[in-house]
Amino acid sequence: MTDDTQMGGPQARFPTTQWSAVSGAASVDSQERSRAFGAIVAAYWKPVYKHVRIKWQKSNEEAKDLTQGFFAEALAKRFFDTYDPDKARFRTFVRTCVDRYVSNESKAATRLKRGGGAPIVSLDFEAAERELACMTAPPAAGEDRFDREWVRSLFGLALDALRQQCLARGKQVQ
């Protein structure tokens, strides 16, 4: 297990909460919010990284990405604005936010994309374009056009199935 994450120096214990940074993270002043957020990141990035590595059993690279992603999303969505000291310690709040973030990222990574698991069906768009080019009748209105094309397609599929049956029986001429 390679740990090339040296930034921030040695930090054996969980950081002491800097209440000025926590309150500043919810400030309306963007410079104050940025300064406070920087202080929170400096104090908490390493515990977050280690938590992701150990609890979520992520590789070094995955944990780095998740740690950076967590703080980026925390800044963008202003996670720390909702902290209430009457409900939990700040470190518990941060850990809960991290766990939710990692859980959501894990779900998103395993989600099937674009019909995953469904059979791949070949669509012959060129044949459809050739059929459009050969159409001589004036185009029908909206739903009528769809219904006519559906009937045409269904009829074409039936003819193909009949052709295949005839070939299988050796009766191509009929």
Backbone as ProteinMPNN parsed JSONL, in Angstrom:
{"seq_chain_A": "MTDDTQMGGPQARFPTTQWSAVSGAASVDSQERSRAFGAIVAAYWKPVYKHVRIKWQKSNEEAKDLTQGFFAEALAKRFFDTYDPDKARFRTFVRTCVDRYVSNESKAATRLKRGGGAPIVSLDFEAAERELACMTAPPAAGEDRFDREWVRSLFGLALDALRQQCLARGKQVQ", "coords_chain_A": {"N_chain_A": [[0.849, -1.176, 0.0], [0.895, 1.96, -1.094], [1.508, 5.161, 0.051], [1.518, 8.122, -1.068], [0.778, 10.54, -0.2], [1.789, 13.229, 1.1], [1.372, 15.834, 1.746], [0.661, 18.386, 4.088], [1.899, 17.442, 6.346], [2.875, 15.548, 9.354], [0.228, 14.152, 11.216], [-1.123, 12.938, 13.806], [-3.37, 12.781, 15.431], [-6.932, 13.469, 15.582], [-8.02, 16.621, 14.322], [-8.35, 19.641, 16.28], [-11.352, 21.386, 16.599], [-11.801, 24.349, 14.855], [-13.553, 26.941, 15.679], [-13.934, 29.462, 14.599], [-13.39, 29.039, 11.919], [-15.421, 27.248, 11.245], [-17.747, 28.807, 11.647], [-17.121, 30.861, 9.896], [-17.266, 29.566, 7.437], [-19.886, 29.655, 6.728], [-20.308, 32.237, 6.118], [-21.47, 35.258, 4.508], [-19.719, 36.802, 3.178], [-17.555, 36.339, 0.607], [-14.732, 36.186, 0.619], [-14.145, 35.727, 3.314], [-15.497, 33.306, 3.644], [-14.035, 31.699, 1.869], [-11.471, 31.759, 3.088], [-12.093, 30.544, 5.532], [-13.021, 28.061, 4.663], [-10.69, 27.069, 3.529], [-9.173, 26.746, 5.865], [-10.635, 24.737, 7.131], [-10.349, 22.629, 5.293], [-7.558, 22.315, 5.402], [-7.295, 21.372, 8.016], [-8.896, 19.074, 8.082], [-8.537, 17.407, 5.835], [-6.748, 15.225, 5.862], [-7.71, 13.419, 7.925], [-10.172, 12.832, 6.667], [-9.32, 11.631, 4.281], [-7.955, 9.343, 5.307], [-10.073, 8.097, 6.622], [-11.726, 7.416, 4.46], [-10.019, 5.636, 3.146], [-9.76, 3.555, 5.074], [-12.383, 2.893, 6.24], [-14.037, 2.707, 3.937], [-12.493, 1.173, 2.356], [-10.93, 1.937, 0.102], [-8.667, 2.36, -2.639], [-5.435, 4.004, -2.71], [-5.406, 5.992, -4.795], [-8.168, 6.155, -5.411], [-9.151, 7.034, -2.946], [-7.882, 9.516, -2.755], [-9.113, 10.858, -4.906], [-11.785, 10.78, -4.041], [-11.603, 12.219, -1.64], [-10.762, 14.764, -2.526], [-12.918, 15.279, -4.227], [-15.005, 15.303, -2.367], [-14.421, 17.617, -0.799], [-14.536, 19.557, -2.788], [-17.223, 19.375, -3.562], [-18.385, 19.982, -1.11], [-17.673, 22.646, -0.85], [-18.911, 23.755, -3.146], [-21.628, 23.118, -2.733], [-22.011, 24.081, -0.278], [-21.914, 22.609, 2.211], [-21.143, 22.947, 4.906], [-22.595, 25.024, 5.877], [-24.911, 24.124, 7.022], [-24.314, 23.047, 9.447], [-25.021, 22.32, 12.835], [-24.195, 22.937, 16.031], [-25.577, 22.041, 18.248], [-26.608, 19.617, 17.603], [-24.617, 17.752, 16.921], [-21.085, 16.918, 17.228], [-18.589, 18.725, 15.383], [-16.715, 17.148, 13.998], [-18.116, 14.737, 13.82], [-20.209, 15.526, 12.227], [-18.803, 16.175, 9.853], [-17.736, 13.644, 9.225], [-20.115, 12.22, 8.777], [-21.089, 13.604, 6.546], [-19.051, 12.982, 4.718], [-19.336, 10.189, 4.578], [-21.876, 9.989, 3.421], [-21.358, 11.232, 0.972], [-19.383, 9.514, -0.166], [-20.843, 7.146, -0.278], [-22.894, 7.871, -2.086], [-21.32, 8.394, -4.352], [-20.272, 5.856, -4.777], [-22.593, 4.423, -5.394], [-23.313, 5.735, -7.741], [-21.172, 5.03, -9.369], [-21.572, 2.32, -9.759], [-23.936, 2.164, -10.996], [-25.955, 1.107, -13.701], [-25.289, 2.112, -16.93], [-26.858, 3.696, -19.688], [-28.827, 1.68, -20.425], [-27.541, -0.611, -19.503], [-26.81, -4.062, -19.421], [-28.954, -4.726, -20.968], [-29.975, -6.326, -24.019], [-28.018, -5.763, -26.968], [-29.165, -4.056, -29.72], [-29.195, -3.905, -33.157], [-29.606, -1.116, -35.164], [-30.785, -0.113, -38.229], [-30.287, 2.631, -39.598], [-29.667, 3.688, -42.043], [-31.207, 2.222, -43.862], [-33.714, 3.125, -43.127], [-33.491, 5.789, -43.901], [-33.234, 5.424, -46.681], [-35.777, 4.435, -47.248], [-37.286, 6.69, -46.6], [-36.445, 8.385, -48.633], [-37.597, 7.169, -50.84], [-40.284, 7.559, -50.546], [-43.402, 8.445, -51.886], [-45.913, 9.37, -51.41], [-47.708, 12.152, -49.959], [-46.533, 13.501, -46.867], [-48.0, 12.322, -43.851], [-49.934, 13.651, -41.089], [-48.618, 14.242, -37.743], [-49.351, 11.943, -35.499], [-50.59, 10.151, -37.233], [-48.582, 9.664, -39.116], [-46.692, 8.321, -37.546], [-48.211, 6.04, -36.83], [-48.645, 4.892, -39.386], [-46.004, 4.305, -40.151], [-45.365, 2.503, -38.165], [-47.106, 0.362, -38.785], [-46.11, -0.24, -41.325], [-43.522, -1.061, -40.634], [-44.089, -3.266, -38.981], [-45.345, -4.932, -40.84], [-43.203, -5.335, -42.566], [-41.465, -6.762, -40.867], [-42.989, -9.084, -40.515], [-42.988, -10.077, -43.148], [-40.225, -10.575, -43.424], [-39.909, -12.594, -41.493], [-41.56, -14.606, -42.603], [-40.143, -15.04, -44.984], [-37.752, -16.116, -43.948], [-38.776, -18.478, -42.812], [-39.616, -19.835, -45.108], [-37.135, -20.137, -46.424], [-35.869, -21.829, -44.576], [-37.339, -24.158, -44.915], [-36.745, -24.784, -47.432], [-38.197, -23.71, -49.504], [-37.935, -21.423, -51.254], [-38.941, -20.384, -53.632], [-41.739, -20.335, -53.465]], "CA_chain_A": [[0.0, 0.0, 0.0], [1.718, 3.147, -1.235], [0.848, 6.387, 0.484], [2.341, 9.238, -1.494], [0.079, 11.749, 0.208], [2.646, 13.805, 2.125], [0.966, 17.205, 2.0], [0.021, 18.648, 5.366], [2.764, 17.016, 7.43], [2.372, 14.503, 10.239], [-0.95, 14.524, 11.982], [-1.468, 11.667, 14.415], [-4.687, 12.77, 16.053], [-7.973, 14.231, 14.912], [-7.781, 18.04, 14.592], [-9.237, 20.388, 17.162], [-12.257, 22.198, 15.786], [-11.584, 25.798, 14.847], [-14.913, 27.463, 15.575], [-13.958, 30.622, 13.704], [-13.454, 28.504, 10.555], [-16.749, 26.665, 11.05], [-18.712, 29.897, 11.469], [-16.739, 31.593, 8.689], [-17.654, 28.803, 6.245], [-21.266, 30.02, 6.407], [-20.33, 33.686, 5.945], [-21.932, 35.783, 3.22], [-18.534, 37.385, 2.572], [-16.887, 35.259, -0.124], [-13.338, 36.065, 1.05], [-14.169, 35.079, 4.632], [-15.913, 31.92, 3.407], [-12.905, 31.023, 1.238], [-10.446, 31.595, 4.119], [-12.586, 29.554, 6.504], [-13.055, 26.761, 4.004], [-9.296, 26.65, 3.438], [-8.755, 26.279, 7.194], [-11.308, 23.446, 7.367], [-9.691, 21.638, 4.434], [-6.221, 22.071, 5.944], [-7.406, 20.603, 9.252], [-9.674, 17.837, 7.981], [-8.358, 16.579, 4.64], [-6.058, 13.976, 6.152], [-8.648, 12.476, 8.557], [-11.146, 12.402, 5.663], [-8.615, 10.692, 3.398], [-7.723, 8.097, 6.034], [-11.387, 7.487, 6.862], [-12.147, 6.817, 3.182], [-9.145, 4.475, 2.901], [-9.994, 2.469, 6.024], [-13.789, 2.47, 6.331], [-14.59, 2.379, 2.627], [-11.525, 0.275, 1.727], [-10.608, 2.461, -1.221], [-7.246, 2.434, -2.945], [-4.823, 5.315, -2.522], [-5.892, 6.914, -5.828], [-9.61, 6.363, -5.227], [-9.335, 7.843, -1.74], [-7.487, 10.888, -3.104], [-10.178, 11.424, -5.73], [-12.983, 10.976, -3.218], [-11.334, 13.295, -0.682], [-10.815, 16.016, -3.274], [-14.294, 15.457, -4.68], [-15.828, 15.673, -1.215], [-14.222, 19.02, -0.443], [-15.038, 20.381, -3.896], [-18.686, 19.42, -3.458], [-18.71, 20.685, 0.136], [-17.565, 24.073, -1.153], [-19.925, 24.133, -4.139], [-22.983, 22.982, -2.189], [-21.989, 24.731, 1.03], [-22.281, 21.615, 3.231], [-20.874, 23.348, 6.279], [-23.589, 26.027, 6.298], [-26.01, 23.476, 7.751], [-23.846, 22.467, 10.71], [-25.658, 22.791, 14.062], [-23.422, 22.368, 17.141], [-26.473, 21.428, 19.229], [-26.981, 18.276, 17.15], [-23.465, 16.832, 16.879], [-19.761, 17.528, 17.137], [-18.261, 19.035, 13.999], [-16.046, 16.0, 13.377], [-19.165, 13.761, 13.508], [-20.911, 16.101, 11.083], [-17.943, 16.006, 8.673], [-17.674, 12.215, 8.909], [-21.412, 11.857, 8.201], [-21.12, 14.163, 5.183], [-18.121, 12.188, 3.904], [-19.945, 8.874, 4.342], [-22.96, 10.171, 2.433], [-20.74, 11.53, -0.317], [-18.746, 8.301, -0.697], [-21.932, 6.218, -0.595], [-23.525, 8.334, -3.328], [-20.367, 8.196, -5.444], [-20.192, 4.408, -5.023], [-23.82, 4.045, -6.105], [-23.239, 6.283, -9.105], [-20.165, 4.28, -10.131], [-22.058, 0.975, -10.072], [-25.202, 2.267, -11.712], [-25.865, 0.688, -15.101], [-25.411, 3.255, -17.821], [-27.426, 3.537, -21.027], [-29.447, 0.379, -20.653], [-26.589, -1.678, -19.206], [-27.408, -5.37, -19.208], [-29.969, -4.978, -21.993], [-29.339, -6.818, -25.247], [-27.69, -4.741, -27.958], [-29.982, -4.216, -30.914], [-28.662, -3.156, -34.275], [-30.611, -0.283, -35.836], [-30.329, 0.203, -39.581], [-30.777, 3.962, -39.913], [-29.5, 3.942, -43.469], [-32.385, 1.663, -44.539], [-34.827, 4.046, -42.861], [-33.284, 6.956, -44.757], [-33.559, 5.033, -48.064], [-37.245, 4.374, -47.327], [-37.777, 8.074, -46.637], [-36.145, 8.942, -49.951], [-38.474, 6.547, -51.825], [-41.703, 7.852, -50.269], [-44.018, 9.291, -52.914], [-47.141, 9.947, -50.862], [-47.449, 13.316, -49.113], [-46.391, 13.107, -45.476], [-49.204, 12.395, -43.008], [-49.789, 14.474, -39.886], [-48.0, 13.675, -36.557], [-49.623, 10.589, -35.03], [-50.882, 9.308, -38.397], [-47.296, 9.28, -39.696], [-46.123, 7.304, -36.667], [-49.01, 4.819, -36.967], [-48.374, 4.299, -40.7], [-44.661, 3.735, -40.128], [-45.412, 1.33, -37.292], [-47.744, -0.699, -39.571], [-45.159, -0.603, -42.373], [-42.443, -1.79, -39.984], [-44.642, -4.545, -38.549], [-45.554, -5.712, -42.05], [-41.863, -5.713, -43.03], [-40.975, -7.818, -39.981], [-43.737, -10.3, -40.832], [-42.457, -10.581, -44.42], [-38.892, -11.147, -43.161], [-40.093, -13.862, -40.767], [-42.085, -15.56, -43.576], [-39.037, -15.348, -45.878], [-36.86, -17.006, -43.2], [-39.434, -19.792, -42.702], [-39.559, -20.462, -46.427], [-35.746, -20.55, -46.644], [-35.577, -22.954, -43.7], [-38.046, -25.32, -45.451], [-36.297, -25.019, -48.804], [-39.265, -23.286, -50.403], [-37.681, -20.031, -51.582], [-39.727, -19.961, -54.801], [-43.118, -20.077, -53.096]], "C_chain_A": [[0.891, 1.234, 0.0], [0.925, 4.354, -0.797], [1.74, 7.549, 0.107], [1.667, 10.561, -1.173], [0.844, 12.363, 1.376], [2.236, 15.219, 2.517], [0.352, 17.344, 3.388], [0.834, 18.196, 6.555], [2.139, 15.971, 8.316], [1.187, 15.016, 11.053], [-1.506, 13.243, 12.575], [-2.869, 11.651, 14.983], [-5.656, 13.656, 15.28], [-7.83, 15.705, 15.276], [-8.797, 18.629, 15.576], [-10.081, 21.305, 16.293], [-11.943, 23.674, 15.956], [-12.942, 26.45, 14.603], [-15.004, 28.684, 14.677], [-14.048, 30.16, 12.25], [-14.835, 27.941, 10.266], [-17.779, 27.763, 10.823], [-18.403, 30.701, 10.215], [-17.144, 30.891, 7.409], [-19.077, 29.137, 5.814], [-21.413, 31.521, 6.145], [-20.865, 34.082, 4.569], [-20.776, 36.436, 2.458], [-17.719, 36.269, 1.91], [-15.429, 35.091, 0.297], [-13.251, 35.373, 2.411], [-14.518, 33.599, 4.492], [-14.752, 31.115, 2.81], [-11.788, 30.766, 2.253], [-10.845, 30.502, 5.103], [-12.589, 28.159, 5.898], [-11.646, 26.206, 3.864], [-8.781, 26.106, 4.764], [-9.379, 24.92, 7.513], [-10.63, 22.348, 6.551], [-8.318, 21.289, 5.0], [-6.284, 21.182, 7.187], [-8.003, 19.214, 9.036], [-9.355, 16.946, 6.793], [-7.73, 15.235, 4.961], [-6.961, 12.987, 6.899], [-9.707, 11.963, 7.574], [-10.519, 11.357, 4.751], [-8.442, 9.337, 4.079], [-9.03, 7.357, 6.311], [-11.876, 6.774, 5.595], [-11.319, 5.569, 2.892], [-9.533, 3.293, 3.779], [-11.44, 2.0, 6.017], [-14.319, 1.978, 4.988], [-13.664, 1.479, 1.812], [-11.219, 0.67, 0.282], [-9.093, 2.479, -1.402], [-6.752, 3.858, -2.692], [-5.403, 6.334, -3.515], [-7.39, 7.203, -5.684], [-9.874, 7.268, -4.031], [-8.949, 9.296, -1.989], [-8.614, 11.568, -3.887], [-11.421, 11.718, -4.904], [-12.791, 12.1, -2.208], [-11.418, 14.648, -1.383], [-12.24, 16.313, -3.749], [-15.212, 15.884, -3.552], [-15.67, 17.155, -0.897], [-14.694, 19.963, -1.553], [-16.555, 20.505, -3.82], [-19.13, 20.149, -2.2], [-18.653, 22.19, -0.072], [-18.698, 24.511, -2.077], [-21.341, 24.124, -3.553], [-23.108, 23.516, -0.768], [-22.498, 23.806, 2.146], [-22.203, 22.175, 4.636], [-21.824, 24.442, 6.781], [-24.658, 25.411, 7.197], [-25.583, 22.897, 9.096], [-24.527, 23.144, 11.898], [-24.929, 22.146, 15.247], [-24.298, 21.73, 18.217], [-26.833, 19.987, 18.859], [-25.822, 17.283, 17.176], [-22.17, 17.624, 16.92], [-19.456, 17.756, 15.667], [-17.596, 17.856, 13.305], [-17.055, 14.917, 13.012], [-19.94, 14.223, 12.277], [-20.106, 15.892, 9.795], [-17.91, 14.541, 8.259], [-18.986, 11.752, 8.273], [-21.535, 12.374, 6.766], [-20.227, 13.365, 4.244], [-18.747, 10.838, 3.57], [-21.077, 8.968, 3.324], [-22.385, 10.405, 1.041], [-20.155, 10.266, -0.948], [-19.814, 7.276, -1.08], [-22.601, 6.599, -1.915], [-22.607, 8.136, -4.527], [-20.25, 6.713, -5.794], [-21.422, 3.919, -5.783], [-23.768, 4.515, -7.549], [-22.264, 5.489, -9.964], [-20.661, 2.905, -10.535], [-23.383, 0.986, -10.828], [-25.011, 1.847, -13.161], [-26.155, 1.887, -15.996], [-26.035, 2.835, -19.151], [-27.941, 2.142, -21.307], [-28.525, -0.775, -20.39], [-27.292, -2.982, -18.904], [-28.473, -5.717, -20.237], [-29.269, -5.491, -23.248], [-29.102, -5.673, -26.229], [-28.464, -5.054, -29.229], [-29.404, -3.326, -32.001], [-29.81, -2.395, -34.949], [-30.05, 0.165, -37.174], [-30.92, 1.545, -40.011], [-30.644, 4.282, -41.4], [-30.686, 3.403, -44.26], [-33.581, 2.575, -44.334], [-34.712, 5.288, -43.734], [-33.604, 6.638, -46.214], [-35.075, 4.974, -48.246], [-37.832, 5.769, -47.38], [-37.571, 8.686, -48.019], [-37.092, 8.4, -51.017], [-39.949, 6.892, -51.625], [-42.244, 8.808, -51.322], [-45.272, 9.955, -52.395], [-46.785, 11.167, -50.012], [-47.376, 12.878, -47.638], [-47.69, 13.294, -44.702], [-48.903, 13.268, -41.797], [-49.272, 13.614, -38.737], [-48.256, 12.227, -36.21], [-49.937, 9.647, -36.181], [-49.591, 8.807, -39.029], [-46.672, 8.158, -38.86], [-46.87, 5.992, -36.832], [-48.748, 4.125, -38.3], [-46.997, 3.642, -40.726], [-44.608, 2.493, -39.249], [-46.016, 0.141, -38.048], [-46.772, -1.188, -40.652], [-44.026, -1.458, -41.79], [-42.908, -3.178, -39.557], [-44.838, -5.48, -39.75], [-44.202, -6.198, -42.593], [-41.273, -6.833, -42.179], [-41.674, -9.142, -40.263], [-43.239, -10.911, -42.141], [-41.084, -11.213, -44.236], [-39.007, -12.494, -42.46], [-40.596, -14.94, -41.716], [-40.975, -15.993, -44.54], [-38.072, -16.33, -45.205], [-37.457, -18.407, -43.058], [-39.357, -20.537, -44.029], [-38.141, -20.944, -46.746], [-35.41, -21.783, -45.814], [-36.223, -24.242, -44.226], [-37.625, -25.627, -46.871], [-37.336, -24.64, -49.834], [-39.117, -21.801, -50.75], [-38.58, -19.513, -52.694], [-41.162, -19.632, -54.413], [-43.217, -18.729, -52.461]], "O_chain_A": [[1.566, 1.516, 0.99], [-0.211, 4.547, -1.231], [2.625, 7.928, 0.874], [1.952, 11.581, -1.8], [0.565, 12.04, 2.531], [2.712, 15.743, 3.524], [-0.414, 16.476, 3.808], [0.491, 18.535, 7.687], [1.009, 15.544, 8.079], [1.165, 16.159, 11.508], [-2.276, 12.538, 11.922], [-3.503, 10.596, 15.014], [-5.261, 14.472, 14.447], [-7.544, 16.019, 16.432], [-9.935, 18.171, 15.68], [-9.575, 21.926, 15.359], [-11.834, 24.175, 17.075], [-13.422, 26.505, 13.471], [-16.041, 28.92, 14.058], [-14.704, 30.808, 11.434], [-15.367, 28.128, 9.171], [-18.598, 27.665, 9.909], [-19.319, 31.174, 9.541], [-17.349, 31.549, 6.388], [-19.437, 28.926, 4.656], [-22.527, 32.014, 5.969], [-20.729, 33.34, 3.597], [-20.846, 36.604, 1.24], [-17.248, 35.357, 2.59], [-14.931, 33.966, 0.33], [-12.381, 34.53, 2.628], [-13.911, 32.745, 5.139], [-14.519, 29.973, 3.209], [-11.218, 29.675, 2.278], [-10.036, 29.646, 5.46], [-12.201, 27.191, 6.552], [-11.426, 25.011, 4.057], [-8.04, 25.123, 4.791], [-8.727, 24.055, 8.097], [-10.369, 21.261, 7.065], [-7.951, 20.116, 5.072], [-5.416, 20.332, 7.385], [-7.644, 18.273, 9.744], [-9.853, 15.822, 6.732], [-8.128, 14.214, 4.401], [-6.98, 11.809, 6.541], [-10.098, 10.797, 7.637], [-11.122, 10.318, 4.482], [-8.75, 8.301, 3.49], [-9.079, 6.129, 6.242], [-12.38, 5.653, 5.666], [-11.858, 4.557, 2.444], [-9.626, 2.163, 3.3], [-11.697, 0.814, 5.806], [-14.979, 0.942, 4.922], [-14.011, 1.07, 0.704], [-11.249, -0.157, -0.629], [-8.34, 2.598, -0.436], [-7.539, 4.782, -2.489], [-5.838, 7.413, -3.114], [-7.826, 8.347, -5.816], [-10.72, 8.161, -4.093], [-9.611, 10.208, -1.493], [-9.015, 12.691, -3.581], [-12.037, 12.774, -5.047], [-13.725, 12.858, -1.947], [-12.069, 15.569, -0.89], [-12.705, 17.452, -3.682], [-16.092, 16.723, -3.742], [-16.66, 17.87, -0.743], [-15.196, 21.051, -1.271], [-17.109, 21.591, -3.989], [-20.138, 20.855, -2.214], [-19.481, 22.928, 0.462], [-19.364, 25.515, -1.822], [-22.147, 25.008, -3.84], [-24.162, 23.419, -0.14], [-23.386, 24.168, 2.917], [-23.078, 21.921, 5.464], [-21.849, 24.746, 7.973], [-25.241, 26.098, 8.036], [-26.403, 22.317, 9.808], [-24.605, 24.371, 11.969], [-25.035, 20.935, 15.447], [-23.797, 20.947, 19.023], [-27.308, 19.226, 19.703], [-26.031, 16.096, 17.428], [-22.152, 18.832, 16.682], [-19.996, 17.068, 14.801], [-17.884, 17.588, 12.138], [-16.882, 14.239, 12.0], [-20.281, 13.426, 11.403], [-20.656, 15.483, 8.773], [-18.04, 14.227, 7.076], [-18.965, 10.968, 7.324], [-22.023, 11.668, 5.883], [-20.603, 13.1, 3.103], [-18.699, 10.392, 2.423], [-21.207, 8.102, 2.458], [-22.866, 9.844, 0.056], [-20.399, 9.981, -2.12], [-19.69, 6.611, -2.108], [-22.845, 5.739, -2.761], [-23.066, 7.753, -5.603], [-20.142, 6.355, -6.966], [-21.313, 3.106, -6.701], [-24.134, 3.78, -8.466], [-22.503, 5.295, -11.156], [-20.219, 2.367, -11.551], [-23.882, -0.06, -11.245], [-24.007, 2.197, -13.782], [-27.156, 2.582, -15.822], [-25.763, 1.75, -19.664], [-27.554, 1.501, -22.284], [-28.693, -1.836, -20.99], [-28.29, -2.988, -18.183], [-28.854, -6.88, -20.365], [-28.119, -5.142, -23.515], [-29.894, -4.734, -26.306], [-28.42, -6.172, -29.742], [-29.156, -2.14, -31.785], [-30.852, -2.972, -35.26], [-28.971, 0.753, -37.242], [-31.936, 1.587, -40.705], [-31.426, 5.06, -41.944], [-31.133, 4.036, -45.216], [-34.375, 2.781, -45.253], [-35.714, 5.785, -44.247], [-34.178, 7.47, -46.916], [-35.598, 5.409, -49.271], [-38.78, 6.013, -48.127], [-38.427, 9.421, -48.513], [-37.369, 9.089, -51.999], [-40.778, 6.544, -52.466], [-41.639, 9.838, -51.618], [-45.66, 11.011, -52.896], [-45.709, 11.224, -49.418], [-48.1, 11.97, -47.228], [-48.39, 14.292, -44.871], [-47.745, 13.581, -41.52], [-49.458, 12.397, -38.742], [-47.467, 11.357, -36.58], [-49.592, 8.466, -36.122], [-49.511, 7.648, -39.436], [-46.184, 7.167, -39.404], [-46.246, 4.939, -36.96], [-48.638, 2.9, -38.344], [-46.842, 2.546, -41.264], [-43.888, 1.541, -39.553], [-45.495, -0.97, -37.962], [-46.627, -2.391, -40.87], [-43.624, -2.457, -42.386], [-42.192, -4.16, -39.753], [-44.533, -6.67, -39.677], [-44.08, -7.344, -43.026], [-40.65, -7.752, -42.71], [-41.041, -10.198, -40.254], [-43.085, -12.128, -42.235], [-40.798, -12.261, -44.816], [-38.284, -13.433, -42.794], [-40.123, -16.075, -41.658], [-40.871, -17.172, -44.877], [-37.623, -17.283, -45.843], [-36.744, -19.404, -43.169], [-39.067, -21.733, -44.062], [-37.966, -22.039, -47.281], [-34.736, -22.69, -46.302], [-35.686, -25.325, -43.993], [-38.08, -26.607, -47.461], [-37.351, -25.197, -50.932], [-40.049, -21.017, -50.565], [-38.944, -18.337, -52.702], [-41.75, -18.719, -54.992], [-44.306, -18.309, -52.071]]}, "name": "protein", "num_of_chains": 1, "seq": "MTDDTQMGGPQARFPTTQWSAVSGAASVDSQERSRAFGAIVAAYWKPVYKHVRIKWQKSNEEAKDLTQGFFAEALAKRFFDTYDPDKARFRTFVRTCVDRYVSNESKAATRLKRGGGAPIVSLDFEAAERELACMTAPPAAGEDRFDREWVRSLFGLALDALRQQCLARGKQVQ"}
